[in-house]
PDB file of C-alpha atoms in Angstrom:
ATOM      1  CA  UNK A   1     139.385  17.344   6.551  1.00 40.00           C
ATOM      2  CA  UNK A   2     141.099  16.919   9.922  1.00 40.00           C
ATOM      3  CA  UNK A   3     139.198  14.382  12.034  1.00 39.00           C
ATOM      4  CA  UNK A   4     141.361  14.971  15.109  1.00 36.00           C
ATOM      5  CA  UNK A   5     140.547  17.853  17.480  1.00 38.00           C
ATOM      6  CA  UNK A   6     142.747  19.628  19.957  1.00 43.00           C
ATOM      7  CA  UNK A   7     142.059  19.045  23.654  1.00 45.00           C
ATOM      8  CA  UNK A   8     140.558  22.525  24.008  1.00 46.00           C
ATOM      9  CA  UNK A   9     138.169  21.896  21.110  1.00 40.00           C
ATOM     10  CA  UNK A  10     137.217  18.511  22.571  1.00 42.00           C
ATOM     11  CA  UNK A  11     136.458  20.146  25.911  1.00 45.00           C
ATOM     12  CA  UNK A  12     134.255  22.774  24.269  1.00 43.00           C
ATOM     13  CA  UNK A  13     132.470  20.126  22.199  1.00 38.00           C
ATOM     14  CA  UNK A  14     131.879  17.968  25.270  1.00 43.00           C
ATOM     15  CA  UNK A  15     130.482  20.945  27.169  1.00 42.00           C
ATOM     16  CA  UNK A  16     128.154  21.766  24.279  1.00 40.00           C
ATOM     17  CA  UNK A  17     126.908  18.176  24.039  1.00 36.00           C
ATOM     18  CA  UNK A  18     126.370  18.041  27.799  1.00 38.00           C
ATOM     19  CA  UNK A  19     124.426  21.289  27.693  1.00 41.00           C
ATOM     20  CA  UNK A  20     122.283  19.947  24.861  1.00 39.00           C
ATOM     21  CA  UNK A  21     121.615  16.788  26.823  1.00 41.00           C
ATOM     22  CA  UNK A  22     120.616  18.749  29.897  1.00 41.00           C
ATOM     23  CA  UNK A  23     118.345  21.024  27.876  1.00 43.00           C
ATOM     24  CA  UNK A  24     116.798  18.082  26.073  1.00 44.00           C
ATOM     25  CA  UNK A  25     116.014  16.398  29.380  1.00 46.00           C
ATOM     26  CA  UNK A  26     114.742  19.565  31.056  1.00 47.00           C
ATOM     27  CA  UNK A  27     111.006  18.916  30.477  1.00 52.00           C
ATOM     28  CA  UNK A  28     111.283  15.406  31.900  1.00 50.00           C
ATOM     29  CA  UNK A  29     113.271  16.608  34.899  1.00 46.00           C
ATOM     30  CA  UNK A  30     110.866  19.508  35.424  1.00 55.00           C
ATOM     31  CA  UNK A  31     107.905  17.132  35.369  1.00 64.00           C
ATOM     32  CA  UNK A  32     109.661  14.766  37.756  1.00 76.00           C
ATOM     33  CA  UNK A  33     110.397  17.551  40.253  1.00 88.00           C
ATOM     34  CA  UNK A  34     106.992  19.223  39.812  1.00 96.00           C
ATOM     35  CA  UNK A  35     105.771  21.129  41.725  1.00 97.00           C
ATOM     36  CA  UNK A  36     108.816  22.913  43.076  1.00 97.00           C
ATOM     37  CA  UNK A  37     107.063  26.163  43.980  1.00 97.00           C
ATOM     38  CA  UNK A  38     103.544  27.503  44.756  1.00 98.00           C
ATOM     39  CA  UNK A  39     100.809  27.310  42.133  1.00 98.00           C
ATOM     40  CA  UNK A  40      98.234  29.951  41.168  1.00 98.00           C
ATOM     41  CA  UNK A  41      94.599  29.099  40.533  1.00 98.00           C
ATOM     42  CA  UNK A  42      92.826  31.874  38.641  1.00 98.00           C
ATOM     43  CA  UNK A  43      89.128  32.168  39.521  1.00 97.00           C
ATOM     44  CA  UNK A  44      87.490  34.311  36.796  1.00 93.00           C
ATOM     45  CA  UNK A  45      84.670  35.369  39.127  1.00 88.00           C
ATOM     46  CA  UNK A  46      84.415  37.879  41.948  1.00 85.00           C
ATOM     47  CA  UNK A  47      85.423  37.056  45.508  1.00 87.00           C
ATOM     48  CA  UNK A  48      82.535  35.642  47.490  1.00 82.00           C
ATOM     49  CA  UNK A  49      80.823  34.035  44.499  1.00 81.00           C
ATOM     50  CA  UNK A  50      80.026  30.325  44.585  1.00 83.00           C
ATOM     51  CA  UNK A  51      82.831  29.600  42.120  1.00 87.00           C
ATOM     52  CA  UNK A  52      85.248  31.464  44.386  1.00 91.00           C
ATOM     53  CA  UNK A  53      84.157  29.365  47.386  1.00 91.00           C
ATOM     54  CA  UNK A  54      84.530  26.219  45.304  1.00 92.00           C
ATOM     55  CA  UNK A  55      87.941  27.182  43.965  1.00 94.00           C
ATOM     56  CA  UNK A  56      89.360  27.988  47.385  1.00 96.00           C
ATOM     57  CA  UNK A  57      88.093  24.705  48.790  1.00 95.00           C
ATOM     58  CA  UNK A  58      89.624  22.622  45.990  1.00 96.00           C
ATOM     59  CA  UNK A  59      92.876  24.612  46.098  1.00 96.00           C
ATOM     60  CA  UNK A  60      93.199  23.975  49.815  1.00 95.00           C
ATOM     61  CA  UNK A  61      92.689  20.231  49.402  1.00 95.00           C
ATOM     62  CA  UNK A  62      95.033  19.996  46.401  1.00 96.00           C
ATOM     63  CA  UNK A  63      97.861  21.376  48.524  1.00 94.00           C
ATOM     64  CA  UNK A  64      97.967  18.207  50.615  1.00 90.00           C
ATOM     65  CA  UNK A  65      98.583  16.054  47.545  1.00 93.00           C
ATOM     66  CA  UNK A  66     100.977  18.429  45.763  1.00 96.00           C
ATOM     67  CA  UNK A  67     102.988  19.543  48.764  1.00 96.00           C
ATOM     68  CA  UNK A  68     102.840  23.164  47.601  1.00 97.00           C
ATOM     69  CA  UNK A  69     100.558  26.117  48.293  1.00 97.00           C
ATOM     70  CA  UNK A  70      97.855  26.806  45.696  1.00 98.00           C
ATOM     71  CA  UNK A  71      97.138  30.547  45.718  1.00 97.00           C
ATOM     72  CA  UNK A  72      93.705  31.670  44.503  1.00 97.00           C
ATOM     73  CA  UNK A  73      93.632  34.821  42.365  1.00 97.00           C
ATOM     74  CA  UNK A  74      90.308  36.437  41.444  1.00 96.00           C
ATOM     75  CA  UNK A  75      90.252  37.957  37.947  1.00 94.00           C
ATOM     76  CA  UNK A  76      86.602  38.712  37.231  1.00 89.00           C
ATOM     77  CA  UNK A  77      85.028  40.458  34.265  1.00 84.00           C
ATOM     78  CA  UNK A  78      84.158  39.881  30.641  1.00 83.00           C
ATOM     79  CA  UNK A  79      81.640  37.179  31.475  1.00 78.00           C
ATOM     80  CA  UNK A  80      84.523  35.226  33.077  1.00 87.00           C
ATOM     81  CA  UNK A  81      86.693  35.446  29.946  1.00 92.00           C
ATOM     82  CA  UNK A  82      89.292  37.910  31.282  1.00 94.00           C
ATOM     83  CA  UNK A  83      90.697  35.452  33.788  1.00 96.00           C
ATOM     84  CA  UNK A  84      90.426  32.565  31.329  1.00 97.00           C
ATOM     85  CA  UNK A  85      92.349  34.496  28.669  1.00 97.00           C
ATOM     86  CA  UNK A  86      95.112  35.242  31.159  1.00 97.00           C
ATOM     87  CA  UNK A  87      95.548  31.539  31.903  1.00 98.00           C
ATOM     88  CA  UNK A  88      95.486  30.638  28.197  1.00 97.00           C
ATOM     89  CA  UNK A  89      98.463  32.986  27.701  1.00 97.00           C
ATOM     90  CA  UNK A  90     100.385  31.578  30.667  1.00 98.00           C
ATOM     91  CA  UNK A  91     103.368  29.261  30.457  1.00 98.00           C
ATOM     92  CA  UNK A  92     102.270  25.614  30.114  1.00 98.00           C
ATOM     93  CA  UNK A  93     104.282  24.495  33.102  1.00 97.00           C
ATOM     94  CA  UNK A  94     101.510  23.502  35.515  1.00 97.00           C
ATOM     95  CA  UNK A  95     101.966  26.507  37.796  1.00 98.00           C
ATOM     96  CA  UNK A  96      98.972  28.500  36.529  1.00 98.00           C
ATOM     97  CA  UNK A  97      95.538  26.869  36.607  1.00 98.00           C
ATOM     98  CA  UNK A  98      92.007  27.985  35.806  1.00 98.00           C
ATOM     99  CA  UNK A  99      88.826  27.272  37.701  1.00 97.00           C
ATOM    100  CA  UNK A 100      86.828  26.964  34.505  1.00 96.00           C
ATOM    101  CA  UNK A 101      83.126  26.560  33.879  1.00 93.00           C
ATOM    102  CA  UNK A 102      80.495  26.550  31.187  1.00 90.00           C
ATOM    103  CA  UNK A 103      80.868  30.338  31.147  1.00 87.00           C
ATOM    104  CA  UNK A 104      84.528  30.173  30.159  1.00 93.00           C
ATOM    105  CA  UNK A 105      84.420  27.199  27.811  1.00 94.00           C
ATOM    106  CA  UNK A 106      81.026  26.638  26.207  1.00 93.00           C
ATOM    107  CA  UNK A 107      78.910  29.779  26.661  1.00 88.00           C
ATOM    108  CA  UNK A 108      81.347  32.589  25.871  1.00 86.00           C
ATOM    109  CA  UNK A 109      82.143  31.400  22.311  1.00 86.00           C
ATOM    110  CA  UNK A 110      78.478  31.664  21.274  1.00 86.00           C
ATOM    111  CA  UNK A 111      77.889  35.173  22.635  1.00 81.00           C
ATOM    112  CA  UNK A 112      81.258  36.925  22.300  1.00 86.00           C
ATOM    113  CA  UNK A 113      82.449  37.737  18.774  1.00 84.00           C
ATOM    114  CA  UNK A 114      86.098  38.549  19.459  1.00 86.00           C
ATOM    115  CA  UNK A 115      87.152  35.732  21.761  1.00 90.00           C
ATOM    116  CA  UNK A 116      90.683  36.098  23.132  1.00 92.00           C
ATOM    117  CA  UNK A 117      91.195  32.340  23.334  1.00 96.00           C
ATOM    118  CA  UNK A 118      90.011  29.041  21.889  1.00 95.00           C
ATOM    119  CA  UNK A 119      88.310  26.998  24.642  1.00 94.00           C
ATOM    120  CA  UNK A 120      89.503  23.701  23.144  1.00 94.00           C
ATOM    121  CA  UNK A 121      92.869  24.481  21.534  1.00 96.00           C
ATOM    122  CA  UNK A 122      94.233  26.791  24.239  1.00 97.00           C
ATOM    123  CA  UNK A 123      93.511  24.650  27.304  1.00 98.00           C
ATOM    124  CA  UNK A 124      94.458  21.293  28.735  1.00 98.00           C
ATOM    125  CA  UNK A 125      91.582  19.741  30.721  1.00 98.00           C
ATOM    126  CA  UNK A 126      92.581  18.536  34.192  1.00 97.00           C
ATOM    127  CA  UNK A 127      89.423  17.324  35.962  1.00 96.00           C
ATOM    128  CA  UNK A 128      85.742  18.093  36.433  1.00 95.00           C
ATOM    129  CA  UNK A 129      84.826  19.118  39.982  1.00 95.00           C
ATOM    130  CA  UNK A 130      81.046  19.006  40.059  1.00 92.00           C
ATOM    131  CA  UNK A 131      77.746  19.828  38.378  1.00 90.00           C
ATOM    132  CA  UNK A 132      74.724  21.756  39.594  1.00 90.00           C
ATOM    133  CA  UNK A 133      71.782  23.867  38.386  1.00 91.00           C
ATOM    134  CA  UNK A 134      70.850  27.526  38.592  1.00 93.00           C
ATOM    135  CA  UNK A 135      68.079  28.716  40.879  1.00 95.00           C
ATOM    136  CA  UNK A 136      65.821  31.688  40.059  1.00 97.00           C
ATOM    137  CA  UNK A 137      66.118  34.081  43.017  1.00 98.00           C
ATOM    138  CA  UNK A 138      64.095  37.145  43.994  1.00 98.00           C
ATOM    139  CA  UNK A 139      64.123  39.439  46.998  1.00 97.00           C
ATOM    140  CA  UNK A 140      62.009  38.156  49.883  1.00 96.00           C
ATOM    141  CA  UNK A 141      59.799  41.259  49.531  1.00 96.00           C
ATOM    142  CA  UNK A 142      59.150  40.608  45.841  1.00 97.00           C
ATOM    143  CA  UNK A 143      55.519  40.150  44.784  1.00 97.00           C
ATOM    144  CA  UNK A 144      56.737  37.263  42.583  1.00 97.00           C
ATOM    145  CA  UNK A 145      55.845  34.077  44.443  1.00 95.00           C
ATOM    146  CA  UNK A 146      56.424  31.541  41.666  1.00 95.00           C
ATOM    147  CA  UNK A 147      58.288  31.224  38.387  1.00 95.00           C
ATOM    148  CA  UNK A 148      54.921  31.465  36.634  1.00 93.00           C
ATOM    149  CA  UNK A 149      54.390  34.889  38.275  1.00 95.00           C
ATOM    150  CA  UNK A 150      57.774  36.076  37.024  1.00 97.00           C
ATOM    151  CA  UNK A 151      57.211  34.791  33.511  1.00 95.00           C
ATOM    152  CA  UNK A 152      53.693  36.206  33.260  1.00 96.00           C
ATOM    153  CA  UNK A 153      54.850  39.663  34.368  1.00 98.00           C
ATOM    154  CA  UNK A 154      57.743  39.493  31.924  1.00 97.00           C
ATOM    155  CA  UNK A 155      55.280  38.757  29.111  1.00 97.00           C
ATOM    156  CA  UNK A 156      52.755  41.468  29.958  1.00 97.00           C
ATOM    157  CA  UNK A 157      55.343  44.094  31.000  1.00 98.00           C
ATOM    158  CA  UNK A 158      58.374  43.603  28.693  1.00 97.00           C
ATOM    159  CA  UNK A 159      61.701  44.917  29.982  1.00 97.00           C
ATOM    160  CA  UNK A 160      60.176  46.080  33.266  1.00 98.00           C
ATOM    161  CA  UNK A 161      61.732  43.368  35.422  1.00 98.00           C
ATOM    162  CA  UNK A 162      65.520  43.592  35.635  1.00 98.00           C
ATOM    163  CA  UNK A 163      67.911  40.717  36.204  1.00 98.00           C
ATOM    164  CA  UNK A 164      71.548  40.696  37.207  1.00 96.00           C
ATOM    165  CA  UNK A 165      74.109  38.475  35.498  1.00 91.00           C
ATOM    166  CA  UNK A 166      77.792  37.669  35.878  1.00 82.00           C
ATOM    167  CA  UNK A 167      78.476  39.715  32.750  1.00 79.00           C
ATOM    168  CA  UNK A 168      77.592  39.879  29.065  1.00 75.00           C
ATOM    169  CA  UNK A 169      78.302  36.470  27.599  1.00 68.00           C
ATOM    170  CA  UNK A 170      78.259  34.689  30.932  1.00 74.00           C
ATOM    171  CA  UNK A 171      76.241  31.566  31.677  1.00 81.00           C
ATOM    172  CA  UNK A 172      73.619  33.484  33.690  1.00 88.00           C
ATOM    173  CA  UNK A 173      73.078  35.792  30.728  1.00 86.00           C
ATOM    174  CA  UNK A 174      72.582  32.954  28.232  1.00 84.00           C
ATOM    175  CA  UNK A 175      70.475  30.894  30.660  1.00 90.00           C
ATOM    176  CA  UNK A 176      68.109  33.828  31.161  1.00 92.00           C
ATOM    177  CA  UNK A 177      67.946  34.462  27.418  1.00 88.00           C
ATOM    178  CA  UNK A 178      67.014  30.806  27.039  1.00 86.00           C
ATOM    179  CA  UNK A 179      64.281  31.216  29.676  1.00 92.00           C
ATOM    180  CA  UNK A 180      62.929  34.276  27.855  1.00 92.00           C
ATOM    181  CA  UNK A 181      62.794  32.493  24.539  1.00 86.00           C
ATOM    182  CA  UNK A 182      61.169  29.414  26.039  1.00 87.00           C
ATOM    183  CA  UNK A 183      58.426  31.479  27.668  1.00 92.00           C
ATOM    184  CA  UNK A 184      58.012  34.626  25.570  1.00 93.00           C
ATOM    185  CA  UNK A 185      58.911  36.836  28.529  1.00 95.00           C
ATOM    186  CA  UNK A 186      61.261  39.819  28.195  1.00 95.00           C
ATOM    187  CA  UNK A 187      63.567  41.030  30.971  1.00 97.00           C
ATOM    188  CA  UNK A 188      66.049  43.893  31.293  1.00 96.00           C
ATOM    189  CA  UNK A 189      69.658  42.713  31.479  1.00 94.00           C
ATOM    190  CA  UNK A 190      71.952  44.327  34.081  1.00 95.00           C
ATOM    191  CA  UNK A 191      75.485  42.847  33.804  1.00 91.00           C
ATOM    192  CA  UNK A 192      77.815  42.721  36.826  1.00 89.00           C
ATOM    193  CA  UNK A 193      81.432  41.671  37.303  1.00 80.00           C
ATOM    194  CA  UNK A 194      80.352  38.581  39.212  1.00 77.00           C
ATOM    195  CA  UNK A 195      77.579  36.803  41.045  1.00 82.00           C
ATOM    196  CA  UNK A 196      78.258  38.310  44.481  1.00 84.00           C
ATOM    197  CA  UNK A 197      77.611  41.948  43.398  1.00 90.00           C
ATOM    198  CA  UNK A 198      74.403  40.848  41.677  1.00 92.00           C
ATOM    199  CA  UNK A 199      73.196  39.126  44.856  1.00 93.00           C
ATOM    200  CA  UNK A 200      74.084  42.237  46.872  1.00 94.00           C
ATOM    201  CA  UNK A 201      71.955  44.428  44.598  1.00 97.00           C
ATOM    202  CA  UNK A 202      69.147  41.880  44.665  1.00 97.00           C
ATOM    203  CA  UNK A 203      69.150  42.067  48.451  1.00 96.00           C
ATOM    204  CA  UNK A 204      69.159  45.865  48.198  1.00 96.00           C
ATOM    205  CA  UNK A 205      66.259  45.958  45.761  1.00 96.00           C
ATOM    206  CA  UNK A 206      68.242  47.430  42.838  1.00 97.00           C
ATOM    207  CA  UNK A 207      67.348  44.491  40.555  1.00 98.00           C
ATOM    208  CA  UNK A 208      64.311  42.200  40.465  1.00 98.00           C
ATOM    209  CA  UNK A 209      65.901  38.777  40.125  1.00 98.00           C
ATOM    210  CA  UNK A 210      69.014  36.812  39.279  1.00 97.00           C
ATOM    211  CA  UNK A 211      70.122  33.244  38.788  1.00 95.00           C
ATOM    212  CA  UNK A 212      72.184  31.856  41.622  1.00 90.00           C
ATOM    213  CA  UNK A 213      73.284  28.527  42.987  1.00 84.00           C
ATOM    214  CA  UNK A 214      72.297  26.536  46.042  1.00 83.00           C
ATOM    215  CA  UNK A 215      74.862  28.490  48.062  1.00 79.00           C
ATOM    216  CA  UNK A 216      72.052  31.021  48.407  1.00 86.00           C
ATOM    217  CA  UNK A 217      70.153  28.457  50.499  1.00 87.00           C
ATOM    218  CA  UNK A 218      71.279  30.208  53.677  1.00 88.00           C
ATOM    219  CA  UNK A 219      69.785  33.517  52.579  1.00 94.00           C
ATOM    220  CA  UNK A 220      66.625  31.700  51.497  1.00 94.00           C
ATOM    221  CA  UNK A 221      66.241  29.993  54.882  1.00 92.00           C
ATOM    222  CA  UNK A 222      66.914  33.315  56.639  1.00 95.00           C
ATOM    223  CA  UNK A 223      64.061  34.917  54.713  1.00 95.00           C
ATOM    224  CA  UNK A 224      66.294  37.332  52.780  1.00 96.00           C
ATOM    225  CA  UNK A 225      65.720  35.758  49.376  1.00 97.00           C
ATOM    226  CA  UNK A 226      63.026  33.604  47.796  1.00 97.00           C
ATOM    227  CA  UNK A 227      63.894  30.745  45.411  1.00 97.00           C
ATOM    228  CA  UNK A 228      61.278  30.327  42.685  1.00 97.00           C
ATOM    229  CA  UNK A 229      62.535  27.358  40.670  1.00 96.00           C
ATOM    230  CA  UNK A 230      65.517  25.192  39.735  1.00 95.00           C
ATOM    231  CA  UNK A 231      66.646  25.392  36.102  1.00 94.00           C
ATOM    232  CA  UNK A 232      67.513  21.719  36.018  1.00 90.00           C
ATOM    233  CA  UNK A 233      66.021  18.242  35.817  1.00 88.00           C
ATOM    234  CA  UNK A 234      66.095  17.540  39.559  1.00 89.00           C
ATOM    235  CA  UNK A 235      65.555  19.359  42.827  1.00 91.00           C
ATOM    236  CA  UNK A 236      68.668  20.339  44.754  1.00 90.00           C
ATOM    237  CA  UNK A 237      69.567  18.683  48.036  1.00 86.00           C
ATOM    238  CA  UNK A 238      70.320  22.070  49.581  1.00 86.00           C
ATOM    239  CA  UNK A 239      66.892  23.434  48.513  1.00 92.00           C
ATOM    240  CA  UNK A 240      64.583  20.406  48.612  1.00 92.00           C
ATOM    241  CA  UNK A 241      61.375  22.467  48.693  1.00 94.00           C
ATOM    242  CA  UNK A 242      62.169  24.436  45.535  1.00 95.00           C
ATOM    243  CA  UNK A 243      60.497  22.913  42.445  1.00 96.00           C
ATOM    244  CA  UNK A 244      62.153  22.382  39.099  1.00 95.00           C
ATOM    245  CA  UNK A 245      61.009  24.518  36.175  1.00 91.00           C
ATOM    246  CA  UNK A 246      59.245  21.473  34.722  1.00 90.00           C
ATOM    247  CA  UNK A 247      57.268  21.131  37.941  1.00 93.00           C
ATOM    248  CA  UNK A 248      56.156  24.753  37.622  1.00 90.00           C
ATOM    249  CA  UNK A 249      54.880  24.207  34.097  1.00 87.00           C
ATOM    250  CA  UNK A 250      57.862  25.748  32.266  1.00 86.00           C
ATOM    251  CA  UNK A 251      59.376  22.861  30.264  1.00 82.00           C
ATOM    252  CA  UNK A 252      62.759  22.534  28.566  1.00 79.00           C
ATOM    253  CA  UNK A 253      64.564  25.142  30.642  1.00 84.00           C
ATOM    254  CA  UNK A 254      67.384  22.911  31.889  1.00 85.00           C
ATOM    255  CA  UNK A 255      70.752  24.651  31.681  1.00 87.00           C
ATOM    256  CA  UNK A 256      74.036  22.824  32.511  1.00 84.00           C
ATOM    257  CA  UNK A 257      76.235  24.342  35.220  1.00 89.00           C
ATOM    258  CA  UNK A 258      79.626  22.945  36.187  1.00 93.00           C
ATOM    259  CA  UNK A 259      83.122  23.827  37.328  1.00 94.00           C
ATOM    260  CA  UNK A 260      86.435  22.208  36.464  1.00 97.00           C
ATOM    261  CA  UNK A 261      90.187  22.714  36.521  1.00 98.00           C
ATOM    262  CA  UNK A 262      92.129  23.543  33.350  1.00 98.00           C
ATOM    263  CA  UNK A 263      95.768  24.300  32.545  1.00 98.00           C
ATOM    264  CA  UNK A 264      97.246  25.994  29.462  1.00 98.00           C
ATOM    265  CA  UNK A 265      97.554  23.805  26.372  1.00 98.00           C
ATOM    266  CA  UNK A 266     100.929  22.147  26.081  1.00 97.00           C
ATOM    267  CA  UNK A 267     101.262  21.313  29.765  1.00 98.00           C
ATOM    268  CA  UNK A 268     103.412  18.125  29.977  1.00 97.00           C
ATOM    269  CA  UNK A 269     101.481  14.884  30.393  1.00 96.00           C
ATOM    270  CA  UNK A 270     103.237  13.892  33.658  1.00 96.00           C
ATOM    271  CA  UNK A 271     102.283  17.277  35.150  1.00 97.00           C
ATOM    272  CA  UNK A 272      98.688  16.867  33.966  1.00 97.00           C
ATOM    273  CA  UNK A 273      98.596  13.446  35.625  1.00 96.00           C
ATOM    274  CA  UNK A 274      99.814  14.898  38.939  1.00 96.00           C
ATOM    275  CA  UNK A 275      97.258  17.711  38.800  1.00 97.00           C
ATOM    276  CA  UNK A 276      94.405  15.343  37.947  1.00 96.00           C
ATOM    277  CA  UNK A 277      95.422  13.109  40.857  1.00 95.00           C
ATOM    278  CA  UNK A 278      95.465  16.124  43.178  1.00 96.00           C
ATOM    279  CA  UNK A 279      91.916  17.161  42.172  1.00 96.00           C
ATOM    280  CA  UNK A 280      90.677  13.589  42.523  1.00 94.00           C
ATOM    281  CA  UNK A 281      92.302  13.433  45.954  1.00 93.00           C
ATOM    282  CA  UNK A 282      90.408  16.580  46.938  1.00 94.00           C
ATOM    283  CA  UNK A 283      87.123  15.148  45.662  1.00 94.00           C
ATOM    284  CA  UNK A 284      87.668  11.953  47.655  1.00 93.00           C
ATOM    285  CA  UNK A 285      87.790  13.812  50.969  1.00 93.00           C
ATOM    286  CA  UNK A 286      84.508  13.438  52.934  1.00 94.00           C
ATOM    287  CA  UNK A 287      84.513  17.100  53.961  1.00 94.00           C
ATOM    288  CA  UNK A 288      84.830  18.125  50.313  1.00 94.00           C
ATOM    289  CA  UNK A 289      81.881  15.955  49.296  1.00 93.00           C
ATOM    290  CA  UNK A 290      79.782  17.363  52.139  1.00 91.00           C
ATOM    291  CA  UNK A 291      80.622  20.952  51.235  1.00 90.00           C
ATOM    292  CA  UNK A 292      79.976  20.356  47.541  1.00 90.00           C
ATOM    293  CA  UNK A 293      76.508  19.057  48.332  1.00 87.00           C
ATOM    294  CA  UNK A 294      75.876  22.062  50.580  1.00 83.00           C
ATOM    295  CA  UNK A 295      76.726  24.258  47.598  1.00 84.00           C
ATOM    296  CA  UNK A 296      74.243  22.277  45.528  1.00 83.00           C
ATOM    297  CA  UNK A 297      76.841  20.377  43.512  1.00 89.00           C
ATOM    298  CA  UNK A 298      76.949  16.732  42.568  1.00 86.00           C
ATOM    299  CA  UNK A 299      80.610  15.648  42.917  1.00 89.00           C
ATOM    300  CA  UNK A 300      82.081  14.701  39.549  1.00 85.00           C
ATOM    301  CA  UNK A 301      83.853  11.608  38.295  1.00 76.00           C
ATOM    302  CA  UNK A 302      86.200  11.140  35.351  1.00 76.00           C
ATOM    303  CA  UNK A 303      89.548  12.724  34.582  1.00 84.00           C
ATOM    304  CA  UNK A 304      91.016  14.944  31.914  1.00 91.00           C
ATOM    305  CA  UNK A 305      89.673  12.978  28.943  1.00 91.00           C
ATOM    306  CA  UNK A 306      86.090  13.016  30.256  1.00 90.00           C
ATOM    307  CA  UNK A 307      86.285  16.775  30.844  1.00 94.00           C
ATOM    308  CA  UNK A 308      87.612  17.406  27.343  1.00 94.00           C
ATOM    309  CA  UNK A 309      84.772  15.367  25.865  1.00 93.00           C
ATOM    310  CA  UNK A 310      82.224  17.299  27.923  1.00 93.00           C
ATOM    311  CA  UNK A 311      83.502  20.648  26.644  1.00 95.00           C
ATOM    312  CA  UNK A 312      83.258  19.529  23.008  1.00 93.00           C
ATOM    313  CA  UNK A 313      79.772  18.010  23.356  1.00 91.00           C
ATOM    314  CA  UNK A 314      78.367  20.877  25.404  1.00 91.00           C
ATOM    315  CA  UNK A 315      79.738  23.427  22.945  1.00 91.00           C
ATOM    316  CA  UNK A 316      77.474  21.871  20.319  1.00 90.00           C
ATOM    317  CA  UNK A 317      74.513  22.129  22.714  1.00 84.00           C
ATOM    318  CA  UNK A 318      75.242  25.787  23.481  1.00 87.00           C
ATOM    319  CA  UNK A 319      75.507  26.736  19.821  1.00 86.00           C
ATOM    320  CA  UNK A 320      72.149  25.068  19.154  1.00 81.00           C
ATOM    321  CA  UNK A 321      70.620  26.773  22.197  1.00 74.00           C
ATOM    322  CA  UNK A 322      71.927  30.175  21.154  1.00 77.00           C
ATOM    323  CA  UNK A 323      70.747  29.691  17.575  1.00 78.00           C
ATOM    324  CA  UNK A 324      67.264  28.670  18.745  1.00 69.00           C
ATOM    325  CA  UNK A 325      67.173  31.692  21.028  1.00 63.00           C
ATOM    326  CA  UNK A 326      68.319  34.039  18.283  1.00 70.00           C
ATOM    327  CA  UNK A 327      71.447  35.003  20.210  1.00 73.00           C
ATOM    328  CA  UNK A 328      74.240  36.428  18.037  1.00 76.00           C
ATOM    329  CA  UNK A 329      77.873  36.992  19.103  1.00 78.00           C
ATOM    330  CA  UNK A 330      78.468  40.615  20.077  1.00 76.00           C
TER     331      UNK A 330
END
């Protein structure tokens, strides 16, 4: 075997080795230079919804830390799973993010049979943004003055009161199913492609109630909507006069609501670290904290690891809740 190569062979071999070295170092270099172009944040809810407002606010603040534009793209439908599935299939390079929630990561798997993604395996947690609670909302002209009124009518007139949700399999759907099973009431489900269309039809009298967030406080104070109760352990700062369900005599109807940032699984650790830092930077801004509280959210703490743990633990809770409520994946 000839161990000596011609100069032309040596040149080709050197070029090949150099190319291999460059390719092998590409992920590290990419992470070091990240981000080199604009990012996309997919919001799997309709424009104008609370999650959309939240996503745009966080995206705007993240830009300062990242030095690149973060473009918000609304991809509603499927109980928020259409947008989530699109992100799960995206390249794990840190340029496509998801404004996730309980709907995308802990509720959908217990109510949707043919999930297009695995909430744990297909995503890399980045950071939790905040937590809040749903509020039971009716039109200001509704004869329902309290949650007890709503529940009693739903028990004596099954399927006569209609409620709007963010889609089959969404958090609003499961939270209302939980309320029905806790109280024995029965309501007619009307799914929408997001929270904003449901609120619009509630204002127009097409549906009888929905579950919203404290962002509806403006419409409540203007006399357009009436808030009956908070489906959580504490009253909301934005709606201090609205009682919790426990205070109205309807116990055990707390339902977790949160939003967070996720990336596709496989996103490089240095990129994850930069993204987590950018979200934490946004959450440290006083104007962000103020706006979060106006939306009814409690600003979150903890990074990617804490978010991943929350998803796993809450998934167990949701499966137990669905099983107790008799909800089967469809």
